[in-house]
Every structure is written in structure tokens, then in C-alpha cells.
PDB file of C-alpha atoms in Angstrom:
ATOM      1  CA  UNK A   1      37.214  53.819 -13.374  1.00 49.00           C
ATOM      2  CA  UNK A   2      36.024  51.861  -9.911  1.00 48.00           C
ATOM      3  CA  UNK A   3      36.263  48.219 -10.645  1.00 51.00           C
ATOM      4  CA  UNK A   4      33.286  46.380 -10.144  1.00 50.00           C
ATOM      5  CA  UNK A   5      32.482  45.108  -7.104  1.00 52.00           C
ATOM      6  CA  UNK A   6      30.046  42.380  -6.139  1.00 50.00           C
ATOM      7  CA  UNK A   7      28.686  42.448  -3.018  1.00 55.00           C
ATOM      8  CA  UNK A   8      28.930  39.570  -1.224  1.00 56.00           C
ATOM      9  CA  UNK A   9      25.626  37.068  -0.211  1.00 52.00           C
ATOM     10  CA  UNK A  10      24.766  37.170   3.128  1.00 54.00           C
ATOM     11  CA  UNK A  11      24.372  34.358   5.302  1.00 53.00           C
ATOM     12  CA  UNK A  12      21.644  34.680   5.732  1.00 55.00           C
ATOM     13  CA  UNK A  13      20.358  34.558   3.185  1.00 55.00           C
ATOM     14  CA  UNK A  14      22.820  32.139   1.667  1.00 47.00           C
ATOM     15  CA  UNK A  15      20.762  30.090   4.506  1.00 47.00           C
ATOM     16  CA  UNK A  16      17.389  30.378   3.258  1.00 43.00           C
ATOM     17  CA  UNK A  17      18.889  29.117  -0.385  1.00 46.00           C
ATOM     18  CA  UNK A  18      20.169  26.026   0.971  1.00 41.00           C
ATOM     19  CA  UNK A  19      16.019  25.732   2.987  1.00 41.00           C
ATOM     20  CA  UNK A  20      14.303  26.540  -0.500  1.00 44.00           C
ATOM     21  CA  UNK A  21      16.246  24.069  -2.489  1.00 41.00           C
ATOM     22  CA  UNK A  22      16.222  21.547   0.952  1.00 41.00           C
ATOM     23  CA  UNK A  23      11.964  22.343   0.780  1.00 40.00           C
ATOM     24  CA  UNK A  24      11.268  21.927  -2.913  1.00 43.00           C
ATOM     25  CA  UNK A  25      13.343  18.664  -2.997  1.00 41.00           C
ATOM     26  CA  UNK A  26      11.728  17.612   0.241  1.00 42.00           C
ATOM     27  CA  UNK A  27       8.345  18.197  -1.277  1.00 43.00           C
ATOM     28  CA  UNK A  28       9.456  16.319  -5.520  1.00 46.00           C
ATOM     29  CA  UNK A  29      10.619  12.550  -3.566  1.00 49.00           C
ATOM     30  CA  UNK A  30       7.056  13.136  -2.495  1.00 64.00           C
ATOM     31  CA  UNK A  31       5.348  13.618  -5.070  1.00 85.00           C
ATOM     32  CA  UNK A  32       3.477  10.236  -5.698  1.00 92.00           C
ATOM     33  CA  UNK A  33       4.304   8.013  -8.939  1.00 96.00           C
ATOM     34  CA  UNK A  34       1.271   6.819  -8.910  1.00 97.00           C
ATOM     35  CA  UNK A  35      -2.530   7.932  -7.410  1.00 96.00           C
ATOM     36  CA  UNK A  36      -6.072   6.188  -8.699  1.00 97.00           C
ATOM     37  CA  UNK A  37      -8.700   9.020  -7.641  1.00 95.00           C
ATOM     38  CA  UNK A  38     -11.641   6.234  -7.889  1.00 97.00           C
ATOM     39  CA  UNK A  39     -13.532   8.432 -10.287  1.00 95.00           C
ATOM     40  CA  UNK A  40     -16.195   7.331 -12.764  1.00 86.00           C
ATOM     41  CA  UNK A  41     -14.457   8.654 -15.170  1.00 83.00           C
ATOM     42  CA  UNK A  42     -11.423   7.728 -14.492  1.00 82.00           C
ATOM     43  CA  UNK A  43     -10.061   4.842 -16.994  1.00 87.00           C
ATOM     44  CA  UNK A  44      -7.867   3.621 -15.133  1.00 94.00           C
ATOM     45  CA  UNK A  45      -5.116   1.658 -17.101  1.00 95.00           C
ATOM     46  CA  UNK A  46      -2.981  -0.362 -13.830  1.00 97.00           C
ATOM     47  CA  UNK A  47      -6.207  -0.900 -12.097  1.00 97.00           C
ATOM     48  CA  UNK A  48      -8.137  -4.200 -12.585  1.00 97.00           C
ATOM     49  CA  UNK A  49     -11.193  -5.241 -10.306  1.00 97.00           C
ATOM     50  CA  UNK A  50     -12.004  -8.490 -10.161  1.00 97.00           C
ATOM     51  CA  UNK A  51     -14.256 -11.040  -9.102  1.00 98.00           C
ATOM     52  CA  UNK A  52     -16.854  -8.975  -7.506  1.00 97.00           C
ATOM     53  CA  UNK A  53     -18.898  -6.245  -8.859  1.00 97.00           C
ATOM     54  CA  UNK A  54     -17.054  -2.918  -7.678  1.00 97.00           C
ATOM     55  CA  UNK A  55     -18.523  -0.093  -7.916  1.00 97.00           C
ATOM     56  CA  UNK A  56     -15.571   3.098  -7.880  1.00 97.00           C
ATOM     57  CA  UNK A  57     -17.265   6.628  -8.094  1.00 96.00           C
ATOM     58  CA  UNK A  58     -16.551   9.720  -5.293  1.00 96.00           C
ATOM     59  CA  UNK A  59     -13.253   8.950  -4.796  1.00 97.00           C
ATOM     60  CA  UNK A  60     -13.866   5.408  -3.504  1.00 98.00           C
ATOM     61  CA  UNK A  61     -13.684   1.653  -4.218  1.00 98.00           C
ATOM     62  CA  UNK A  62     -16.494  -0.210  -3.046  1.00 98.00           C
ATOM     63  CA  UNK A  63     -17.174  -4.023  -3.353  1.00 98.00           C
ATOM     64  CA  UNK A  64     -19.271  -6.713  -1.746  1.00 98.00           C
ATOM     65  CA  UNK A  65     -18.446  -9.858  -1.686  1.00 98.00           C
ATOM     66  CA  UNK A  66     -20.524 -12.612  -4.062  1.00 97.00           C
ATOM     67  CA  UNK A  67     -20.425 -16.264  -2.251  1.00 96.00           C
ATOM     68  CA  UNK A  68     -20.922 -17.268  -5.911  1.00 97.00           C
ATOM     69  CA  UNK A  69     -18.032 -15.737  -7.617  1.00 96.00           C
ATOM     70  CA  UNK A  70     -15.993 -17.318  -3.573  1.00 96.00           C
ATOM     71  CA  UNK A  71     -16.281 -21.037  -4.240  1.00 96.00           C
ATOM     72  CA  UNK A  72     -16.026 -19.729  -8.367  1.00 96.00           C
ATOM     73  CA  UNK A  73     -13.039 -18.472  -7.712  1.00 96.00           C
ATOM     74  CA  UNK A  74     -11.654 -20.926  -4.967  1.00 95.00           C
ATOM     75  CA  UNK A  75     -12.018 -19.173  -2.425  1.00 96.00           C
ATOM     76  CA  UNK A  76     -10.785 -16.592  -2.680  1.00 96.00           C
ATOM     77  CA  UNK A  77     -12.826 -12.618  -2.525  1.00 97.00           C
ATOM     78  CA  UNK A  78     -13.004 -10.027  -4.139  1.00 98.00           C
ATOM     79  CA  UNK A  79      -9.970  -8.169  -5.024  1.00 98.00           C
ATOM     80  CA  UNK A  80      -8.067  -4.947  -7.170  1.00 98.00           C
ATOM     81  CA  UNK A  81      -4.395  -5.446  -8.542  1.00 98.00           C
ATOM     82  CA  UNK A  82      -2.206  -2.252  -9.846  1.00 98.00           C
ATOM     83  CA  UNK A  83       0.190  -3.319 -12.385  1.00 98.00           C
ATOM     84  CA  UNK A  84       2.557  -0.428 -10.903  1.00 98.00           C
ATOM     85  CA  UNK A  85       6.178  -1.908 -10.760  1.00 97.00           C
ATOM     86  CA  UNK A  86       8.028  -0.908  -7.299  1.00 97.00           C
ATOM     87  CA  UNK A  87      11.524  -1.816  -5.814  1.00 96.00           C
ATOM     88  CA  UNK A  88      11.706   0.435  -2.639  1.00 97.00           C
ATOM     89  CA  UNK A  89       8.424   2.623  -2.289  1.00 98.00           C
ATOM     90  CA  UNK A  90       5.793   3.732   0.164  1.00 98.00           C
ATOM     91  CA  UNK A  91       2.188   2.369  -0.532  1.00 98.00           C
ATOM     92  CA  UNK A  92      -0.545   4.116   0.980  1.00 98.00           C
ATOM     93  CA  UNK A  93      -4.419   3.068   0.635  1.00 98.00           C
ATOM     94  CA  UNK A  94      -7.094   3.477   3.520  1.00 98.00           C
ATOM     95  CA  UNK A  95      -9.869   0.760   4.024  1.00 98.00           C
ATOM     96  CA  UNK A  96     -13.315   0.226   5.703  1.00 98.00           C
ATOM     97  CA  UNK A  97     -14.622  -2.851   6.147  1.00 98.00           C
ATOM     98  CA  UNK A  98     -17.852  -4.664   7.275  1.00 98.00           C
ATOM     99  CA  UNK A  99     -18.895  -7.745   7.899  1.00 98.00           C
ATOM    100  CA  UNK A 100     -14.932  -8.582   6.543  1.00 98.00           C
ATOM    101  CA  UNK A 101     -13.328 -12.527   7.600  1.00 98.00           C
ATOM    102  CA  UNK A 102      -9.605 -11.121   6.524  1.00 98.00           C
ATOM    103  CA  UNK A 103      -8.319  -7.131   4.217  1.00 98.00           C
ATOM    104  CA  UNK A 104      -5.186  -8.645   2.807  1.00 98.00           C
ATOM    105  CA  UNK A 105      -2.742  -6.405   0.785  1.00 98.00           C
ATOM    106  CA  UNK A 106      -0.092  -8.003  -1.304  1.00 98.00           C
ATOM    107  CA  UNK A 107       3.160  -6.994  -2.835  1.00 98.00           C
ATOM    108  CA  UNK A 108       3.731  -9.189  -5.895  1.00 97.00           C
ATOM    109  CA  UNK A 109       7.437 -10.296  -8.377  1.00 95.00           C
ATOM    110  CA  UNK A 110       8.857 -12.307 -10.221  1.00 93.00           C
ATOM    111  CA  UNK A 111       7.551 -15.849  -8.974  1.00 90.00           C
ATOM    112  CA  UNK A 112       4.735 -14.696  -6.795  1.00 93.00           C
ATOM    113  CA  UNK A 113       3.972 -13.106  -3.940  1.00 95.00           C
ATOM    114  CA  UNK A 114       6.917 -11.141  -1.644  1.00 96.00           C
ATOM    115  CA  UNK A 115       5.175  -9.117   0.961  1.00 97.00           C
ATOM    116  CA  UNK A 116       1.912  -9.962   2.819  1.00 98.00           C
ATOM    117  CA  UNK A 117      -0.196  -8.401   5.279  1.00 98.00           C
ATOM    118  CA  UNK A 118      -2.781  -9.473   6.262  1.00 98.00           C
ATOM    119  CA  UNK A 119      -5.752  -8.049   9.140  1.00 98.00           C
ATOM    120  CA  UNK A 120      -8.459  -9.971  10.712  1.00 98.00           C
ATOM    121  CA  UNK A 121     -10.535  -9.890  13.766  1.00 97.00           C
ATOM    122  CA  UNK A 122      -7.513 -11.358  15.768  1.00 97.00           C
ATOM    123  CA  UNK A 123      -5.351  -8.544  14.813  1.00 98.00           C
ATOM    124  CA  UNK A 124      -2.935  -8.481  11.497  1.00 98.00           C
ATOM    125  CA  UNK A 125       0.378 -10.356  10.679  1.00 97.00           C
ATOM    126  CA  UNK A 126       3.191  -9.550   8.084  1.00 98.00           C
ATOM    127  CA  UNK A 127       4.707 -12.013   5.636  1.00 97.00           C
ATOM    128  CA  UNK A 128       7.646 -13.167   3.600  1.00 97.00           C
ATOM    129  CA  UNK A 129       7.316 -15.874   1.039  1.00 95.00           C
ATOM    130  CA  UNK A 130      10.403 -17.956   0.992  1.00 92.00           C
ATOM    131  CA  UNK A 131      12.730 -19.552  -2.373  1.00 85.00           C
ATOM    132  CA  UNK A 132      12.995 -22.352  -0.428  1.00 78.00           C
ATOM    133  CA  UNK A 133      11.216 -22.987   2.021  1.00 62.00           C
ATOM    134  CA  UNK A 134       9.103 -26.014   3.255  1.00 58.00           C
ATOM    135  CA  UNK A 135       5.936 -23.752   4.302  1.00 62.00           C
ATOM    136  CA  UNK A 136       4.143 -21.476   1.331  1.00 85.00           C
ATOM    137  CA  UNK A 137       4.928 -17.968   4.007  1.00 92.00           C
ATOM    138  CA  UNK A 138       6.282 -16.995   7.342  1.00 95.00           C
ATOM    139  CA  UNK A 139       5.064 -14.340   9.570  1.00 96.00           C
ATOM    140  CA  UNK A 140       7.446 -11.911  10.115  1.00 97.00           C
ATOM    141  CA  UNK A 141       5.979  -9.586  12.507  1.00 97.00           C
ATOM    142  CA  UNK A 142       2.050 -10.391  14.526  1.00 97.00           C
ATOM    143  CA  UNK A 143      -0.450  -7.380  15.789  1.00 98.00           C
ATOM    144  CA  UNK A 144      -2.775  -8.394  18.177  1.00 97.00           C
ATOM    145  CA  UNK A 145      -4.108  -4.614  18.173  1.00 97.00           C
ATOM    146  CA  UNK A 146      -3.874  -4.582  14.603  1.00 98.00           C
ATOM    147  CA  UNK A 147      -7.605  -5.876  14.029  1.00 98.00           C
ATOM    148  CA  UNK A 148     -10.544  -5.083  11.301  1.00 98.00           C
ATOM    149  CA  UNK A 149     -12.512  -1.741  12.583  1.00 98.00           C
ATOM    150  CA  UNK A 150     -16.024  -2.879  11.441  1.00 98.00           C
ATOM    151  CA  UNK A 151     -17.265   0.704   9.240  1.00 98.00           C
ATOM    152  CA  UNK A 152     -14.163   2.474  10.806  1.00 98.00           C
ATOM    153  CA  UNK A 153     -11.639   3.862   8.403  1.00 98.00           C
ATOM    154  CA  UNK A 154      -7.622   3.228   8.940  1.00 98.00           C
ATOM    155  CA  UNK A 155      -4.775   4.093   7.338  1.00 98.00           C
ATOM    156  CA  UNK A 156      -1.591   2.270   6.344  1.00 98.00           C
ATOM    157  CA  UNK A 157       1.655   3.040   5.062  1.00 98.00           C
ATOM    158  CA  UNK A 158       4.044  -0.126   3.544  1.00 98.00           C
ATOM    159  CA  UNK A 159       7.480   1.514   3.081  1.00 98.00           C
ATOM    160  CA  UNK A 160       9.825  -1.192   1.407  1.00 98.00           C
ATOM    161  CA  UNK A 161      13.665  -0.281   1.113  1.00 98.00           C
ATOM    162  CA  UNK A 162      15.924  -3.029   0.497  1.00 97.00           C
ATOM    163  CA  UNK A 163      15.074  -6.225   2.946  1.00 97.00           C
ATOM    164  CA  UNK A 164      13.581  -3.965   5.101  1.00 98.00           C
ATOM    165  CA  UNK A 165       9.366  -3.243   5.465  1.00 98.00           C
ATOM    166  CA  UNK A 166       7.779  -0.548   7.446  1.00 98.00           C
ATOM    167  CA  UNK A 167       3.959  -0.654   8.295  1.00 98.00           C
ATOM    168  CA  UNK A 168       1.884   2.336   9.794  1.00 98.00           C
ATOM    169  CA  UNK A 169      -1.743   0.922  11.027  1.00 98.00           C
ATOM    170  CA  UNK A 170      -3.753   3.422  11.915  1.00 98.00           C
ATOM    171  CA  UNK A 171      -2.763   5.142  14.965  1.00 97.00           C
ATOM    172  CA  UNK A 172      -0.275   2.465  16.159  1.00 97.00           C
ATOM    173  CA  UNK A 173       2.594   3.097  16.695  1.00 97.00           C
ATOM    174  CA  UNK A 174       4.759   2.118  12.460  1.00 98.00           C
ATOM    175  CA  UNK A 175       7.320  -1.477  12.798  1.00 98.00           C
ATOM    176  CA  UNK A 176       9.782  -3.009  11.039  1.00 98.00           C
ATOM    177  CA  UNK A 177      10.272  -6.125   9.966  1.00 97.00           C
ATOM    178  CA  UNK A 178      13.037  -7.533   7.378  1.00 97.00           C
ATOM    179  CA  UNK A 179      13.810 -10.235   4.664  1.00 96.00           C
ATOM    180  CA  UNK A 180      15.534 -10.697   2.102  1.00 95.00           C
ATOM    181  CA  UNK A 181      13.489 -11.862  -0.363  1.00 95.00           C
ATOM    182  CA  UNK A 182      11.541  -7.994   0.195  1.00 97.00           C
ATOM    183  CA  UNK A 183      13.518  -6.653  -1.208  1.00 97.00           C
ATOM    184  CA  UNK A 184      12.987  -8.027  -5.368  1.00 96.00           C
ATOM    185  CA  UNK A 185      11.360  -5.961  -7.698  1.00 97.00           C
ATOM    186  CA  UNK A 186       8.219  -5.932  -7.568  1.00 97.00           C
ATOM    187  CA  UNK A 187       5.396  -6.491 -10.453  1.00 97.00           C
ATOM    188  CA  UNK A 188       2.155  -5.448  -9.234  1.00 98.00           C
ATOM    189  CA  UNK A 189      -0.217  -5.016  -5.542  1.00 98.00           C
ATOM    190  CA  UNK A 190      -3.064  -5.270  -3.974  1.00 98.00           C
ATOM    191  CA  UNK A 191      -6.257  -5.616  -2.040  1.00 98.00           C
ATOM    192  CA  UNK A 192      -8.498  -8.152  -1.760  1.00 98.00           C
ATOM    193  CA  UNK A 193     -10.884  -8.824   0.804  1.00 98.00           C
ATOM    194  CA  UNK A 194     -13.087 -12.073   2.452  1.00 98.00           C
ATOM    195  CA  UNK A 195     -16.638 -11.990   3.008  1.00 98.00           C
ATOM    196  CA  UNK A 196     -19.532  -9.510   3.699  1.00 98.00           C
ATOM    197  CA  UNK A 197     -18.210  -5.257   2.022  1.00 98.00           C
ATOM    198  CA  UNK A 198     -15.523  -3.152   1.464  1.00 98.00           C
ATOM    199  CA  UNK A 199     -13.958   0.495   0.374  1.00 98.00           C
ATOM    200  CA  UNK A 200     -11.246   1.466  -0.083  1.00 98.00           C
ATOM    201  CA  UNK A 201      -9.407   5.139  -0.633  1.00 98.00           C
ATOM    202  CA  UNK A 202      -6.552   7.187  -0.889  1.00 97.00           C
ATOM    203  CA  UNK A 203      -4.709   4.593  -2.508  1.00 98.00           C
ATOM    204  CA  UNK A 204      -0.548   6.299  -3.805  1.00 98.00           C
ATOM    205  CA  UNK A 205       2.694   5.312  -4.083  1.00 98.00           C
ATOM    206  CA  UNK A 206       5.633   6.878  -4.245  1.00 97.00           C
ATOM    207  CA  UNK A 207       9.899   6.627  -3.798  1.00 91.00           C
TER     208      UNK A 207
END
């Protein structure tokens, strides 16, 4: 009786298998951990839409500032909070302002703000919040060209890895900023604005 012989696996098949496994792993890694589809029927437990009459439908969250509420909340405009904890993560969203003075994205930790991106007609700045500093916040980067585009959608991507934040704003080249506090665990994040009207869409969180 002849001994059983195994057919050797050809190198090309091995390479194809490795590529397929790597691609599958990459797809799993890129799969969003959280998504807000902004549909009227969705009850998103993590979302808190506050300080205004947010209209959520057809993939978009939309709000116009109410000046009486702005004064009630001590000059703070409408905001959407998400009670979704992260440490190292990538957060994406798109916004379209109309008549806004500022649009603000914030990551918050146990002791308060951790990272903030503030955008106005004069540009954008990334900020950190040292726990023992004399000032409430410090600028870690200033981008004069990252301005509000009235009536236009802007895609934003913020990636936190340890003490490093990588920010992509629209079609501009990404920038990296560092601060030791960026590595702190985050308990929630938010998108808010002051004056005018803001629309938000395409909001996701991934690793």
C-alpha cells in the first residue's frame, strides 16, 4: 500500500491566503464601533441633543440657535453629546454651517475637557486642558486656513493615539498635535455651535 502523500501548497496560494486574512482583519478593525445614522425612527441611547430644537431625520441632525436658550445656558449654543467612552479611537463627522460664529468638537474625560477643535471664520485651533495650568486651555495647533465654509459640508476626522491627536479637516493636509492629557480616557464627545444653523451627518467612531 502506497503511503499517503500530501500535495504541497504552492507559494502563490500561501501569499493569497495571507493577503486574504490580512484584508479580513483590516476590515474588522475598520468596522465602526458606533454610528449615528440620524434617522427619525432611531432611538440612539448614547445621544443627548441639547440647548435647542434638534431636527433629526434623513441622515442629518439640524438645529437653529434659539437666542433665549443661548442666554439661558450662559452663552452656550446647541450641542449634541454622545455618551460613548473611548481612549484610542478615530471619530468622524461632517458639518454644514449657516451663519455660525463657531463650531466646536470636544472630547471629555472624568475631570472635564480633554481635547477640543474650535472652528470659526478666522480658522481653527486644537486645544488641550492641562489640569494644573493657570489657563483653562492652551492651543496645541492653529490652522488659519481651516475656516467655516458657510453652506458647505466639511468632513472632519480626529484620531487619538496615546498623547497624539491627528486631525484631518476637509481637503486640507492632516496635522498631528501632542499633549500628555490627550491619553486620558474619554467618557463622551460632542459637536456644538454658536449662532445660526448647523447640520451634522456621517458621525462614526472606530478603532
